[in-house]
mmCIF file of C-alpha atoms in Angstrom:
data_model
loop_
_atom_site.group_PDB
_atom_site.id
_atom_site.type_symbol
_atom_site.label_atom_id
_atom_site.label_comp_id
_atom_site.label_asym_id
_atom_site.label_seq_id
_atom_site.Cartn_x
_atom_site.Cartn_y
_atom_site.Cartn_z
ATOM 1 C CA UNK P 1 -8.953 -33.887 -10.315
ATOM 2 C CA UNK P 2 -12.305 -33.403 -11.553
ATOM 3 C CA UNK P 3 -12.727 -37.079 -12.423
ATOM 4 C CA UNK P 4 -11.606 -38.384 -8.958
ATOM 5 C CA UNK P 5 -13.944 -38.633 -5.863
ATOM 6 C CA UNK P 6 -13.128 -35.930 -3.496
ATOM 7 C CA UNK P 7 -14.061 -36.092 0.137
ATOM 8 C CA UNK P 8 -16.413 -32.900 0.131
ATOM 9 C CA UNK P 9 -15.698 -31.403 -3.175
ATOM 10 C CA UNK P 10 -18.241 -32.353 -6.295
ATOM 11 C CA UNK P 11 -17.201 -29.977 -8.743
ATOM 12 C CA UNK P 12 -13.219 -29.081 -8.709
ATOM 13 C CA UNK P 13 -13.927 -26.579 -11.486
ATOM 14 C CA UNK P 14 -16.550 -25.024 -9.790
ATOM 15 C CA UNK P 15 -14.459 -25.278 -6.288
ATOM 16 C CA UNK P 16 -11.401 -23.572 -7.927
ATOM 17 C CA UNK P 17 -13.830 -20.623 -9.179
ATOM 18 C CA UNK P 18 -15.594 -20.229 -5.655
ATOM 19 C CA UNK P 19 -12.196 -19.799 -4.163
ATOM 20 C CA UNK P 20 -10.895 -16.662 -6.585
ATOM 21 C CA UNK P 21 -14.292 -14.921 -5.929
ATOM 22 C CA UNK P 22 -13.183 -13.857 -2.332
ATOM 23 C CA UNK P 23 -9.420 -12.691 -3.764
ATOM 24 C CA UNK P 24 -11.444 -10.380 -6.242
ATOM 25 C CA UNK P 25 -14.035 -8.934 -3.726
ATOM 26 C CA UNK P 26 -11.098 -7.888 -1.926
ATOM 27 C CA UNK P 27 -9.857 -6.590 -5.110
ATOM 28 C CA UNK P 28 -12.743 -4.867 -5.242
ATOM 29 C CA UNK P 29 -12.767 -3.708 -1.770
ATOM 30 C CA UNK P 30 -9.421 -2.187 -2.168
ATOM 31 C CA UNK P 31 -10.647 -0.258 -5.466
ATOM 32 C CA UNK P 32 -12.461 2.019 -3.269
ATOM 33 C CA UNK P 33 -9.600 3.270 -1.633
ATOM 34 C CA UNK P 34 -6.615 3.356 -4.412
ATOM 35 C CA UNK P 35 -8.842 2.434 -7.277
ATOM 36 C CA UNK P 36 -7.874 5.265 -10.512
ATOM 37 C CA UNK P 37 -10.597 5.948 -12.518
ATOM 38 C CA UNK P 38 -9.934 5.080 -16.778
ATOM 39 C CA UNK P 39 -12.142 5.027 -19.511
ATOM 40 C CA UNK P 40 -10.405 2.298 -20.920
ATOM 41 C CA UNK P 41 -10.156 0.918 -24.777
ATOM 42 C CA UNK P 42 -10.074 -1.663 -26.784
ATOM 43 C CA UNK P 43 -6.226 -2.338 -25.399
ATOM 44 C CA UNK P 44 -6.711 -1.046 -21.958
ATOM 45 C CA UNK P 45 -8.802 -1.786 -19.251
ATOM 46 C CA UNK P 46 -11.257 0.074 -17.899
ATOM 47 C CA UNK P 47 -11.476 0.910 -13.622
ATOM 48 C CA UNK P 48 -13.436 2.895 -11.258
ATOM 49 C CA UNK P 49 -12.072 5.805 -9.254
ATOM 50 C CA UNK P 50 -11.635 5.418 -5.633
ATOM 51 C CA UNK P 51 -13.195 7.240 -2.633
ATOM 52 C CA UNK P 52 -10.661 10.161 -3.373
ATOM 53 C CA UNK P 53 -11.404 10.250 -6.983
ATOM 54 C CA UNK P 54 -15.049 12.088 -6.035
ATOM 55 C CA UNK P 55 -14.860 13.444 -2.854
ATOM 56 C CA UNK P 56 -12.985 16.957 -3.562
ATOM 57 C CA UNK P 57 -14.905 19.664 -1.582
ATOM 58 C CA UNK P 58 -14.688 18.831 2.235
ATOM 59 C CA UNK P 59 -11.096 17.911 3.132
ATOM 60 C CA UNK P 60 -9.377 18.757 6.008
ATOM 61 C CA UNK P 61 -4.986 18.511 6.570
ATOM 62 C CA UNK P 62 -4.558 16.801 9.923
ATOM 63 C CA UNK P 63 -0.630 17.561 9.588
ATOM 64 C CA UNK P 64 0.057 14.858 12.109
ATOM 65 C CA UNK P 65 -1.632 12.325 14.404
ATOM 66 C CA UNK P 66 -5.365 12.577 14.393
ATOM 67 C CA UNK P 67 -7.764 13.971 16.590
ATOM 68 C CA UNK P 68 -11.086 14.350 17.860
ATOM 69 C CA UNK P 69 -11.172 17.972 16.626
ATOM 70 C CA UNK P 70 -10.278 17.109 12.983
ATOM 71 C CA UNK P 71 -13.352 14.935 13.665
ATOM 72 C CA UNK P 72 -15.453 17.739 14.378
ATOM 73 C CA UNK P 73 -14.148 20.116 12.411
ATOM 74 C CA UNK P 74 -14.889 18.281 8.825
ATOM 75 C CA UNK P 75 -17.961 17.050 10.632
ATOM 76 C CA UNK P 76 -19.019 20.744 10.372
ATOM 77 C CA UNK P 77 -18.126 21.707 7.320
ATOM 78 C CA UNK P 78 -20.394 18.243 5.740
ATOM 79 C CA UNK P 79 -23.300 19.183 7.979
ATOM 80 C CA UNK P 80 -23.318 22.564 6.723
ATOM 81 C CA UNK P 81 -23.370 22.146 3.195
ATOM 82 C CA UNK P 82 -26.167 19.897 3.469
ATOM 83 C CA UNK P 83 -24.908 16.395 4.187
ATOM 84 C CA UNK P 84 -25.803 14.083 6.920
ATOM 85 C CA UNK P 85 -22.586 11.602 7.322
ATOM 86 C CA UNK P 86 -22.777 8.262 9.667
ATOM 87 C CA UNK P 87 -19.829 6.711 8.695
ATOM 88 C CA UNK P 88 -15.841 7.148 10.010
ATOM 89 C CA UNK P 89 -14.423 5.261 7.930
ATOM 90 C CA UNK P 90 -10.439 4.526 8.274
ATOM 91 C CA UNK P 91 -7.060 2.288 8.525
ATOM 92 C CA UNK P 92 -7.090 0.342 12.022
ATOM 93 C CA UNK P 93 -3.652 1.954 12.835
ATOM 94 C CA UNK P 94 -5.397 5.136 12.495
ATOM 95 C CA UNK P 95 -8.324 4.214 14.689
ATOM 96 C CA UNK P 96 -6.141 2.432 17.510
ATOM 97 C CA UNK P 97 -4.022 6.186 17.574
ATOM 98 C CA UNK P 98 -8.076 7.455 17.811
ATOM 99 C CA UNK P 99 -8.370 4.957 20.690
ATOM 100 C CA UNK P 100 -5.524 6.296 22.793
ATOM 101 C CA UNK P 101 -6.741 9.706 23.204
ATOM 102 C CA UNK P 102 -9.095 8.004 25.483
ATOM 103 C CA UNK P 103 -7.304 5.043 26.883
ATOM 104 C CA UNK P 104 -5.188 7.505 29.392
ATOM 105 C CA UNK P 105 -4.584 7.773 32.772
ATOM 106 C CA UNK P 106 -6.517 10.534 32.275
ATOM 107 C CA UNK P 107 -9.645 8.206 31.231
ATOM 108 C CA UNK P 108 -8.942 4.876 32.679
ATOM 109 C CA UNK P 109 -8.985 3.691 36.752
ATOM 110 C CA UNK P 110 -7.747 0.508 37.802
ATOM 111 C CA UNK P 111 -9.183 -0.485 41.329
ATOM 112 C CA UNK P 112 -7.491 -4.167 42.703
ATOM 113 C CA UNK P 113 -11.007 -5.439 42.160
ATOM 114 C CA UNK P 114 -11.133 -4.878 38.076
ATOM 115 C CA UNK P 115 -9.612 -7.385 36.089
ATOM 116 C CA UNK P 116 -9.385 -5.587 32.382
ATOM 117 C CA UNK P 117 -7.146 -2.701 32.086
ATOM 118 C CA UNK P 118 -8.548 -0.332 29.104
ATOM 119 C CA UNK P 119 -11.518 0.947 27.809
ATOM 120 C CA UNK P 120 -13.932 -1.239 25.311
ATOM 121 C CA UNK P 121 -12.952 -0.911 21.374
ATOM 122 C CA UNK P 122 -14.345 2.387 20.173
ATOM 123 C CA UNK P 123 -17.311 1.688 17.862
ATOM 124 C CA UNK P 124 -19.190 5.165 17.726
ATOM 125 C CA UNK P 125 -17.326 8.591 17.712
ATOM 126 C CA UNK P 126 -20.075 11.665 19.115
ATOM 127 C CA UNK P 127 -19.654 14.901 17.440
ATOM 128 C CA UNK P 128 -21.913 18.153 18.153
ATOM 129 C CA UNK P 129 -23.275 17.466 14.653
ATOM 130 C CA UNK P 130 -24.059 13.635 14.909
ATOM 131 C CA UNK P 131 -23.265 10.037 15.260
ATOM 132 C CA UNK P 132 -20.754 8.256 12.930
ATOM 133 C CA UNK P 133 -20.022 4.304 12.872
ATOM 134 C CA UNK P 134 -16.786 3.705 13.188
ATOM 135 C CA UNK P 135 -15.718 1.024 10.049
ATOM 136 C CA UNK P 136 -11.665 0.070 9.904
ATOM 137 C CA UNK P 137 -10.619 -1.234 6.850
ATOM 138 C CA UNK P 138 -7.277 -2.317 6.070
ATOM 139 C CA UNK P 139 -6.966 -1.550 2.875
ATOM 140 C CA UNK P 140 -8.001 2.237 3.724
ATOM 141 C CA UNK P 141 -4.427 4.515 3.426
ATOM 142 C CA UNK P 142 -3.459 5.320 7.224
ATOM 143 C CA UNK P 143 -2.845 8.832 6.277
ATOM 144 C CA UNK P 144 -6.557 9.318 5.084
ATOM 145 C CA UNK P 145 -9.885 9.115 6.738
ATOM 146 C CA UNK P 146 -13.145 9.823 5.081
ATOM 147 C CA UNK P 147 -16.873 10.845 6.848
ATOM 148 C CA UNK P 148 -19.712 9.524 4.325
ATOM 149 C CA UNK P 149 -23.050 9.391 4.329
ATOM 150 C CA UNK P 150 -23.765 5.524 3.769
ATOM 151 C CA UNK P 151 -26.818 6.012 1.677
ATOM 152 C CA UNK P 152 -24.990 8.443 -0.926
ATOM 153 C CA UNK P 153 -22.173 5.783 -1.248
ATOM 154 C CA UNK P 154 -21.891 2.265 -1.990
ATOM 155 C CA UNK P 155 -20.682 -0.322 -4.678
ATOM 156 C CA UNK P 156 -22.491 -0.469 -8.070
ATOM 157 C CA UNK P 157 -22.974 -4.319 -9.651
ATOM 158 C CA UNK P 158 -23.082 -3.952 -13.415
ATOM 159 C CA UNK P 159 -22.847 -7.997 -13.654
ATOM 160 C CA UNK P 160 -22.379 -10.136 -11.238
ATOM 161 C CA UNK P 161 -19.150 -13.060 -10.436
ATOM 162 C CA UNK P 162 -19.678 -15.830 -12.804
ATOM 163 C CA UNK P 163 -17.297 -18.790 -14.201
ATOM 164 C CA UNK P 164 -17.003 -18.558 -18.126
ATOM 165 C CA UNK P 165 -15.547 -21.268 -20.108
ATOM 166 C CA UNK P 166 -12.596 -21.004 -22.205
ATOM 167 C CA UNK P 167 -11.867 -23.540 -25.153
ATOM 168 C CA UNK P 168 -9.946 -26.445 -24.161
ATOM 169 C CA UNK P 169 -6.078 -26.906 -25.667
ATOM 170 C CA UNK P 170 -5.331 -30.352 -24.135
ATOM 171 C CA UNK P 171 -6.539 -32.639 -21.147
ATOM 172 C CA UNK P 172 -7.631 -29.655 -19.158
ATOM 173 C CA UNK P 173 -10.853 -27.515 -18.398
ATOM 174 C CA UNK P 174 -9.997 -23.697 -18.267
ATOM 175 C CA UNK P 175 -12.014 -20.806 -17.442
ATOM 176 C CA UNK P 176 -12.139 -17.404 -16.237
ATOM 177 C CA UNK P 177 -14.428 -15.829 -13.170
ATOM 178 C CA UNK P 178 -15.764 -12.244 -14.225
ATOM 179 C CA UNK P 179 -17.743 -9.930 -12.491
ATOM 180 C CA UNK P 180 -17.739 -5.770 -13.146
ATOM 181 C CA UNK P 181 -18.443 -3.569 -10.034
ATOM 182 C CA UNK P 182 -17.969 0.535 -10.192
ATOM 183 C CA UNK P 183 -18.407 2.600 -6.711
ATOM 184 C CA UNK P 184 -20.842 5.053 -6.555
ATOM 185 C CA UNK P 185 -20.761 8.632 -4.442
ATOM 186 C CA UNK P 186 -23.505 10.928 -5.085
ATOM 187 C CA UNK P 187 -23.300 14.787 -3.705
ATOM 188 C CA UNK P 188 -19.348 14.885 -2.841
ATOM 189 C CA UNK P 189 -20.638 18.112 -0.318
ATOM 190 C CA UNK P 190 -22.144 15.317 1.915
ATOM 191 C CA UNK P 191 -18.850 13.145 2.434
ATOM 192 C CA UNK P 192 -15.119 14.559 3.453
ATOM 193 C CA UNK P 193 -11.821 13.595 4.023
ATOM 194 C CA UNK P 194 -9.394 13.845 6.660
ATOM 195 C CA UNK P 195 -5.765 13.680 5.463
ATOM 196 C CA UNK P 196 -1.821 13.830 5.855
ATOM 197 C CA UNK P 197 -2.537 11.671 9.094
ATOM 198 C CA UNK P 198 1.042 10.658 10.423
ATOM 199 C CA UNK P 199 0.238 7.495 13.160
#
């Protein structure tokens, strides 16, 4: 394969490593939520601890379906302790449950004239205490939301994805794509978590 022409691929090598990249950001991307953290050895890897791992201090038991006041609520408790969160951050089942308290007949009027039935996707929840950006991530657990404060939380690149060799055994190339990433939360007071959310 690497010696053939290939209508739009030059390098099959570098075209097979291109495509796990992708599989292992979402690797990565999934860390944050159910990653453990481990110390590792010389016989055991070493991984980062997920959102859950640091934030300890601000969590709040929905005990069922969520709701705006368990919003608030934690919202509170961040703000006054010194954080200033702008994230929501949660499973899309979770957010579409956060969705219907609004979408009711309650909410909603449907004249002959309209032709959508619903209100628009919810993108910003308003509390008394700020602004968060609603993010949905599938890989978030859809009995947990967390509030953060994006500039006290993000992914940490120790080196970057790149394709190393391997020696050859036989008429093949082989190689290996490596990249090491840890996730970072400073001051857990400024972040929370919302959980035991039933949807």
């Amino acid at each position: 394969a690497q010696k053939i022409d290939q209508h739009g691929i030059e390098d099959e090598v570098q075209y097979q490593a291109n495509k796990a990249v992708p599989h292992l950001l979402r690797l990565v991307e999934r860390a944050a939520f159910h990653g453990v953290r481990a110390a590792g050895s010389a016989a055991a890897p070493r991984s980062m601890g997920g959102l859950s791992t640091f934030i300890s201090d601000n969590t709040l038991d929905a005990g069922g379906a969520i709701a705006k006041a368990d919003v608030d609520n934690l919202m509170e408790e961040i703000i006054m302790d010194g954080g200033f969160p702008d994230l929501l951050v949660m499973n899309p089942r979770v957010a579409n449950d956060l969705r219907s308290l609004l979408d009711s007949s309650s909410f909603v009027r449907v004249s002959q004239k309209e032709n959508k039935l619903g209100l628009d996707a919810i993108e910003r929840v308003m509390t008394q205490y700020g602004e968060l950006e609603l993010v949905m991530d599938r890989w978030c657990p859809s009995d947990t939301a967390y509030i953060l404060e994006s500039g006290k939380v993000g992914f940490y690149e120790l080196r970057e994805f790149e394709v190393n060799q391997l020696a050859r055994s036989g008429d093949s190339l082989k190689g290996e794509v490596i990249g090491e990433f840890s996730l970072l939360v400073a001051n857990d007071k400024a972040h929370g978590m919302i959980t035991g959310i039933t949807t």
